[in-house]
Short mmCIF file of N, CA, C and O in Angstrom, two decimals:
data_model
loop_
_atom_site.label_atom_id
_atom_site.label_comp_id
_atom_site.label_asym_id
_atom_site.label_seq_id
_atom_site.Cartn_x
_atom_site.Cartn_y
_atom_site.Cartn_z
N MET A 14 0.80 -1.19 -0.01
CA MET A 14 0.03 -0.04 -0.08
C MET A 14 0.85 1.19 0.02
O MET A 14 0.62 2.15 -0.75
N PHE A 15 1.88 1.33 0.90
CA PHE A 15 2.68 2.59 1.02
C PHE A 15 3.61 2.67 -0.18
O PHE A 15 3.98 3.80 -0.57
N GLU A 16 3.93 1.53 -0.86
CA GLU A 16 4.73 1.63 -2.08
C GLU A 16 3.98 2.26 -3.17
O GLU A 16 4.50 2.98 -3.95
N ILE A 17 2.74 2.02 -3.30
CA ILE A 17 1.89 2.71 -4.32
C ILE A 17 1.85 4.20 -4.06
O ILE A 17 1.95 4.96 -4.97
N LEU A 18 1.72 4.59 -2.89
CA LEU A 18 1.73 6.02 -2.59
C LEU A 18 3.05 6.62 -2.78
O LEU A 18 3.12 7.79 -3.38
N ARG A 19 4.09 5.97 -2.59
CA ARG A 19 5.43 6.46 -2.93
C ARG A 19 5.64 6.77 -4.43
O ARG A 19 6.29 7.67 -4.90
N LYS A 20 5.10 5.81 -5.19
CA LYS A 20 5.29 5.93 -6.63
C LYS A 20 4.38 6.92 -7.14
O LYS A 20 4.63 7.68 -8.08
N ALA A 21 3.23 7.19 -6.45
CA ALA A 21 2.25 8.22 -6.93
C ALA A 21 2.81 9.64 -6.77
O ALA A 21 2.53 10.58 -7.51
N TRP A 22 3.59 9.84 -5.69
CA TRP A 22 4.14 11.17 -5.42
C TRP A 22 5.73 11.12 -5.39
O TRP A 22 6.37 11.14 -4.31
N PRO A 23 6.28 10.91 -6.55
CA PRO A 23 7.87 10.69 -6.52
C PRO A 23 8.48 11.93 -6.13
O PRO A 23 9.56 11.80 -5.51
N SER A 24 8.04 13.10 -6.46
CA SER A 24 8.80 14.31 -6.14
C SER A 24 9.00 14.46 -4.54
O SER A 24 9.91 15.08 -4.04
N ARG A 25 8.04 14.02 -3.80
CA ARG A 25 8.10 14.20 -2.30
C ARG A 25 8.95 13.05 -1.67
O ARG A 25 9.53 13.48 -0.72
N THR A 26 8.75 11.88 -2.22
CA THR A 26 9.55 10.80 -1.55
C THR A 26 10.92 10.49 -2.07
O THR A 26 11.80 10.24 -1.21
N ARG A 27 11.08 10.66 -3.27
CA ARG A 27 12.53 10.41 -3.82
C ARG A 27 13.45 11.47 -3.59
O ARG A 27 14.72 11.25 -3.37
N THR A 28 12.99 12.68 -3.78
CA THR A 28 14.02 13.88 -3.68
C THR A 28 13.80 14.59 -2.47
O THR A 28 14.58 15.53 -2.33
N GLY A 29 12.93 14.21 -1.59
CA GLY A 29 12.72 14.94 -0.28
C GLY A 29 11.66 16.04 -0.47
O GLY A 29 11.26 16.51 -1.49
N ALA A 30 11.10 16.36 0.62
CA ALA A 30 10.01 17.28 0.66
C ALA A 30 10.38 18.63 0.27
O ALA A 30 9.67 19.44 -0.34
N GLY A 31 11.58 19.10 0.47
CA GLY A 31 12.03 20.47 0.18
C GLY A 31 12.37 20.64 -1.22
O GLY A 31 12.40 21.73 -1.78
N ALA A 32 12.63 19.52 -1.96
CA ALA A 32 13.12 19.67 -3.33
C ALA A 32 11.91 20.14 -4.23
O ALA A 32 12.18 20.89 -5.27
N ALA A 33 10.71 19.78 -3.99
CA ALA A 33 9.66 20.17 -4.82
C ALA A 33 9.36 21.76 -4.74
O ALA A 33 9.09 22.30 -5.79
N THR A 34 9.59 22.28 -3.59
CA THR A 34 9.39 23.75 -3.46
C THR A 34 10.60 24.55 -3.89
O THR A 34 10.49 25.69 -4.14
N ALA A 35 11.74 23.92 -4.00
CA ALA A 35 12.92 24.56 -4.43
C ALA A 35 12.88 24.96 -5.85
O ALA A 35 13.46 25.97 -6.24
N THR A 36 12.24 24.25 -6.67
CA THR A 36 12.08 24.52 -8.12
C THR A 36 10.94 25.46 -8.45
O THR A 36 10.94 25.99 -9.58
N MET A 37 10.13 25.81 -7.43
CA MET A 37 9.01 26.69 -7.72
C MET A 37 9.65 28.19 -7.69
O MET A 37 10.43 28.35 -6.89
N PRO A 38 9.10 28.95 -8.62
CA PRO A 38 9.52 30.35 -8.55
C PRO A 38 9.08 31.04 -7.26
O PRO A 38 8.04 30.74 -6.75
N PRO A 39 9.78 32.25 -6.84
CA PRO A 39 9.33 32.82 -5.55
C PRO A 39 8.02 33.53 -5.90
O PRO A 39 7.72 33.85 -7.01
N PRO A 40 7.26 33.69 -4.85
CA PRO A 40 5.94 34.33 -5.11
C PRO A 40 6.13 35.72 -5.56
O PRO A 40 7.01 36.39 -5.11
N ARG A 41 5.26 36.19 -6.44
CA ARG A 41 5.48 37.64 -6.96
C ARG A 41 4.90 38.52 -5.93
O ARG A 41 3.89 38.21 -5.25
N LYS A 42 5.58 39.58 -5.78
CA LYS A 42 5.09 40.61 -4.85
C LYS A 42 3.87 41.31 -5.42
O LYS A 42 4.01 41.79 -6.66
N ARG A 43 2.84 41.33 -4.63
CA ARG A 43 1.65 42.10 -5.16
C ARG A 43 1.85 43.61 -5.30
O ARG A 43 2.40 44.22 -4.39
N PRO A 44 1.48 44.13 -6.43
CA PRO A 44 1.64 45.61 -6.60
C PRO A 44 0.66 46.34 -5.71
O PRO A 44 -0.36 45.76 -5.32
N HIS A 45 1.08 47.59 -5.33
CA HIS A 45 0.28 48.44 -4.49
C HIS A 45 -1.00 48.94 -5.32
O HIS A 45 -0.88 49.14 -6.55
N ASN A 46 -2.20 48.98 -4.68
CA ASN A 46 -3.12 49.64 -5.42
C ASN A 46 -3.31 51.09 -5.01
O ASN A 46 -2.60 51.67 -4.25
N LEU A 47 -4.19 51.79 -5.70
CA LEU A 47 -4.19 53.25 -5.53
C LEU A 47 -4.74 53.63 -4.06
O LEU A 47 -4.30 54.75 -3.65
N PHE A 48 -5.53 52.85 -3.52
CA PHE A 48 -5.99 53.21 -2.06
C PHE A 48 -4.82 53.06 -1.04
O PHE A 48 -4.73 53.78 -0.19
N GLU A 49 -3.97 52.10 -1.24
CA GLU A 49 -2.88 51.86 -0.39
C GLU A 49 -1.83 53.01 -0.61
O GLU A 49 -1.32 53.54 0.36
N ALA A 50 -1.70 53.41 -1.92
CA ALA A 50 -0.89 54.53 -2.13
C ALA A 50 -1.33 55.74 -1.56
O ALA A 50 -0.58 56.55 -0.93
N ALA A 51 -2.54 56.04 -1.59
CA ALA A 51 -3.26 57.19 -1.03
C ALA A 51 -3.15 57.24 0.43
O ALA A 51 -2.76 58.29 0.92
N ALA A 52 -3.43 56.06 1.10
CA ALA A 52 -3.22 56.08 2.52
C ALA A 52 -1.92 56.31 2.92
O ALA A 52 -1.55 57.08 3.93
N ALA A 53 -0.81 55.73 2.31
CA ALA A 53 0.57 55.85 2.66
C ALA A 53 0.99 57.31 2.42
O ALA A 53 1.63 57.93 3.26
N TYR A 54 0.66 57.86 1.30
CA TYR A 54 0.96 59.27 0.91
C TYR A 54 0.43 60.27 2.01
O TYR A 54 1.06 61.08 2.45
N VAL A 55 -0.88 60.13 2.28
CA VAL A 55 -1.47 61.12 3.25
C VAL A 55 -0.90 60.92 4.57
O VAL A 55 -0.68 61.96 5.36
N SER A 56 -0.67 59.68 5.01
CA SER A 56 -0.05 59.42 6.38
C SER A 56 1.25 60.08 6.42
O SER A 56 1.66 60.68 7.47
N ALA A 57 2.05 59.85 5.32
CA ALA A 57 3.47 60.37 5.31
C ALA A 57 3.43 61.89 5.39
O ALA A 57 4.15 62.60 5.89
N ARG A 58 2.43 62.50 4.64
CA ARG A 58 2.26 63.92 4.54
C ARG A 58 2.01 64.51 5.85
O ARG A 58 2.42 65.53 6.36
N VAL A 59 1.06 63.87 6.63
CA VAL A 59 0.72 64.39 7.95
C VAL A 59 1.91 64.31 8.86
O VAL A 59 2.00 65.22 9.71
N GLU A 60 2.75 63.37 8.79
CA GLU A 60 3.90 63.13 9.60
C GLU A 60 5.17 63.87 9.00
O GLU A 60 6.23 63.73 9.56
N ASP A 61 4.99 64.73 8.00
CA ASP A 61 6.02 65.34 7.36
C ASP A 61 7.25 64.47 6.96
O ASP A 61 8.43 64.82 7.04
N ASP A 62 6.87 63.31 6.39
CA ASP A 62 7.78 62.39 6.02
C ASP A 62 7.96 62.38 4.46
O ASP A 62 7.19 61.82 3.69
N GLU A 63 8.86 63.26 4.01
CA GLU A 63 9.03 63.46 2.54
C GLU A 63 9.39 62.27 1.94
O GLU A 63 9.04 62.01 0.72
N ASP A 64 10.33 61.33 2.47
CA ASP A 64 10.75 60.18 1.79
C ASP A 64 9.50 59.15 1.63
O ASP A 64 9.36 58.61 0.59
N GLY A 65 8.60 59.16 2.67
CA GLY A 65 7.49 58.29 2.55
C GLY A 65 6.48 58.76 1.51
O GLY A 65 5.85 58.10 0.83
N GLN A 66 6.33 60.13 1.37
CA GLN A 66 5.58 60.74 0.28
C GLN A 66 6.02 60.33 -1.03
O GLN A 66 5.40 59.92 -2.02
N ALA A 67 7.30 60.56 -1.13
CA ALA A 67 8.00 60.20 -2.43
C ALA A 67 7.88 58.80 -2.87
O ALA A 67 7.58 58.44 -3.97
N GLU A 68 8.11 57.88 -1.97
CA GLU A 68 7.88 56.42 -2.17
C GLU A 68 6.45 56.10 -2.57
O GLU A 68 6.21 55.44 -3.56
N ALA A 69 5.55 56.53 -1.76
CA ALA A 69 4.06 56.26 -2.08
C ALA A 69 3.72 56.78 -3.49
O ALA A 69 2.85 56.22 -4.15
N ALA A 70 4.29 57.97 -3.80
CA ALA A 70 3.89 58.60 -5.19
C ALA A 70 4.43 57.66 -6.35
O ALA A 70 3.86 57.88 -7.43
N THR A 71 5.37 56.83 -6.14
CA THR A 71 5.92 56.04 -7.19
C THR A 71 5.08 54.76 -7.38
O THR A 71 5.30 54.06 -8.35
N TRP A 72 4.18 54.39 -6.47
CA TRP A 72 3.49 53.28 -6.43
C TRP A 72 2.33 53.18 -7.57
O TRP A 72 2.08 52.08 -8.10
N VAL A 73 1.81 54.26 -7.84
CA VAL A 73 0.78 54.41 -8.89
C VAL A 73 0.93 55.72 -9.70
O VAL A 73 1.80 56.50 -9.44
N SER A 74 0.24 55.80 -10.71
CA SER A 74 0.41 57.03 -11.54
C SER A 74 -0.13 58.21 -10.80
O SER A 74 -0.83 58.09 -9.82
N PRO A 75 0.33 59.41 -11.20
CA PRO A 75 -0.10 60.67 -10.39
C PRO A 75 -1.68 60.83 -10.50
O PRO A 75 -2.26 61.31 -9.51
N GLU A 76 -2.25 60.42 -11.63
CA GLU A 76 -3.72 60.55 -11.77
C GLU A 76 -4.40 59.61 -10.65
O GLU A 76 -5.40 59.96 -10.06
N ALA A 77 -3.99 58.40 -10.60
CA ALA A 77 -4.45 57.40 -9.66
C ALA A 77 -4.29 57.82 -8.21
O ALA A 77 -5.13 57.66 -7.47
N LEU A 78 -3.07 58.32 -7.90
CA LEU A 78 -2.86 58.84 -6.60
C LEU A 78 -3.78 59.95 -6.23
O LEU A 78 -4.32 59.98 -5.12
N SER A 79 -4.01 60.90 -7.21
CA SER A 79 -4.90 62.07 -6.96
C SER A 79 -6.30 61.58 -6.66
O SER A 79 -6.95 61.98 -5.79
N PHE A 80 -6.86 60.50 -7.51
CA PHE A 80 -8.15 60.03 -7.27
C PHE A 80 -8.19 59.29 -5.87
O PHE A 80 -9.22 59.54 -5.26
N GLY A 81 -7.19 58.50 -5.51
CA GLY A 81 -7.16 57.96 -4.25
C GLY A 81 -7.21 58.91 -3.06
O GLY A 81 -7.87 58.65 -2.08
N VAL A 82 -6.38 59.99 -3.10
CA VAL A 82 -6.44 60.96 -2.17
C VAL A 82 -7.79 61.59 -1.96
O VAL A 82 -8.29 61.88 -0.95
N ASN A 83 -8.37 61.92 -3.17
CA ASN A 83 -9.71 62.48 -3.18
C ASN A 83 -10.77 61.63 -2.57
O ASN A 83 -11.61 62.00 -1.80
N GLU A 84 -10.62 60.34 -2.91
CA GLU A 84 -11.57 59.36 -2.29
C GLU A 84 -11.41 59.27 -0.83
O GLU A 84 -12.37 59.11 -0.07
N LEU A 85 -10.08 59.26 -0.32
CA LEU A 85 -9.76 59.16 0.99
C LEU A 85 -10.41 60.34 1.76
O LEU A 85 -11.11 60.31 2.80
N ALA A 86 -10.27 61.52 1.16
CA ALA A 86 -10.81 62.81 1.83
C ALA A 86 -12.38 62.74 1.92
O ALA A 86 -12.86 63.09 3.01
N CYS A 87 -13.04 62.32 0.92
CA CYS A 87 -14.44 62.11 0.85
C CYS A 87 -14.89 61.16 1.95
O CYS A 87 -15.87 61.43 2.70
N ARG A 88 -14.26 60.05 2.11
CA ARG A 88 -14.62 59.06 3.02
C ARG A 88 -14.37 59.59 4.45
O ARG A 88 -15.09 59.22 5.44
N ALA A 89 -13.30 60.19 4.67
CA ALA A 89 -12.99 60.75 5.90
C ALA A 89 -13.91 61.79 6.44
O ALA A 89 -14.40 61.81 7.55
N VAL A 90 -14.38 62.69 5.49
CA VAL A 90 -15.45 63.70 5.90
C VAL A 90 -16.71 62.93 6.18
O VAL A 90 -17.35 63.35 7.23
N VAL A 91 -17.13 62.01 5.48
CA VAL A 91 -18.35 61.34 5.75
C VAL A 91 -18.22 60.66 7.18
O VAL A 91 -19.27 60.64 7.89
N ALA A 92 -17.10 59.97 7.39
CA ALA A 92 -16.95 59.24 8.67
C ALA A 92 -17.00 60.23 9.87
O ALA A 92 -17.66 59.99 10.92
N LEU A 93 -16.38 61.40 9.62
CA LEU A 93 -16.40 62.38 10.80
C LEU A 93 -17.76 62.99 10.87
O LEU A 93 -18.21 63.36 12.05
N ALA A 94 -18.48 63.27 9.78
CA ALA A 94 -19.84 63.75 9.84
C ALA A 94 -20.75 62.77 10.62
O ALA A 94 -21.55 63.23 11.47
N ARG A 95 -20.67 61.53 10.32
CA ARG A 95 -21.48 60.53 11.02
C ARG A 95 -21.08 60.52 12.55
O ARG A 95 -21.98 60.47 13.44
N GLU A 96 -19.82 60.61 12.83
CA GLU A 96 -19.27 60.58 14.15
C GLU A 96 -19.77 61.76 14.96
O GLU A 96 -20.23 61.62 16.17
N ARG A 97 -19.79 62.92 14.31
CA ARG A 97 -20.13 64.16 14.96
C ARG A 97 -21.70 64.45 14.90
O ARG A 97 -22.17 65.44 15.52
N ASP A 98 -22.32 63.68 14.11
CA ASP A 98 -23.78 63.93 13.91
C ASP A 98 -24.02 65.29 13.25
O ASP A 98 -24.83 66.05 13.62
N GLU A 99 -23.13 65.56 12.18
CA GLU A 99 -23.28 66.90 11.53
C GLU A 99 -23.34 66.58 10.03
O GLU A 99 -23.09 65.54 9.60
N SER A 100 -23.48 67.63 9.17
CA SER A 100 -23.53 67.40 7.81
C SER A 100 -22.08 67.37 7.25
O SER A 100 -21.12 68.00 7.84
N PRO A 101 -21.87 66.61 6.23
CA PRO A 101 -20.53 66.58 5.65
C PRO A 101 -20.02 68.00 5.24
O PRO A 101 -18.85 68.24 5.38
N GLN A 102 -20.78 68.86 4.78
CA GLN A 102 -20.48 70.20 4.44
C GLN A 102 -19.96 71.04 5.62
O GLN A 102 -18.90 71.68 5.63
N ALA A 103 -20.68 70.84 6.79
CA ALA A 103 -20.20 71.51 8.09
C ALA A 103 -18.85 70.99 8.49
O ALA A 103 -18.02 71.70 8.92
N VAL A 104 -18.65 69.66 8.37
CA VAL A 104 -17.43 69.18 8.71
C VAL A 104 -16.25 69.54 7.92
O VAL A 104 -15.22 69.89 8.26
N ALA A 105 -16.57 69.48 6.52
CA ALA A 105 -15.52 69.95 5.56
C ALA A 105 -15.13 71.40 5.78
O ALA A 105 -13.99 71.67 5.83
N ARG A 106 -16.09 72.21 6.00
CA ARG A 106 -15.83 73.57 6.33
C ARG A 106 -15.00 73.77 7.63
O ARG A 106 -13.97 74.59 7.71
N ALA A 107 -15.34 73.11 8.66
CA ALA A 107 -14.67 73.16 9.88
C ALA A 107 -13.18 72.69 9.77
O ALA A 107 -12.32 73.22 10.32
N LEU A 108 -13.00 71.56 9.01
CA LEU A 108 -11.74 71.03 8.87
C LEU A 108 -10.77 72.08 8.05
O LEU A 108 -9.49 72.16 8.37
N LEU A 109 -11.33 72.82 7.18
CA LEU A 109 -10.54 73.81 6.44
C LEU A 109 -10.44 75.15 7.17
O LEU A 109 -9.97 76.12 6.69
N GLY A 110 -11.18 75.27 8.21
CA GLY A 110 -11.14 76.56 8.96
C GLY A 110 -12.11 77.63 8.33
O GLY A 110 -11.71 78.73 8.63
N LEU A 111 -13.04 77.11 7.65
CA LEU A 111 -13.95 78.15 7.13
C LEU A 111 -15.11 78.44 7.94
O LEU A 111 -15.55 77.57 8.72
N PRO A 112 -15.72 79.60 7.95
CA PRO A 112 -16.85 79.86 8.67
C PRO A 112 -18.09 79.06 8.26
O PRO A 112 -18.18 78.65 7.14
N ALA A 113 -18.86 78.76 9.21
CA ALA A 113 -20.14 77.97 8.96
C ALA A 113 -21.05 78.84 8.00
O ALA A 113 -21.04 80.03 8.12
N SER A 114 -21.55 78.02 7.06
CA SER A 114 -22.36 78.83 6.00
C SER A 114 -23.85 78.93 6.50
O SER A 114 -24.36 78.24 7.19
#
């Protein structure tokens, strides 16, 4: 019985368990998406980390980064508005230091 199994999986039994994985290519690193880039860019900007900003800016195109930062801003305003029980317009104006309309 065990002999049949050994013949069925020759790469594991004849060459060792590690040999089968040694021939496999290393896993590809997943590219950053625009939301990861936007989050990293904005976080670095808040912390005055110019190197972090520059690195995040290379992860995606400038247009994609701009879209991601815009989307992050919209989501942040909506989240703060819900948390404060205020309108998104009131929160946005307060964040920018503008008088209430």
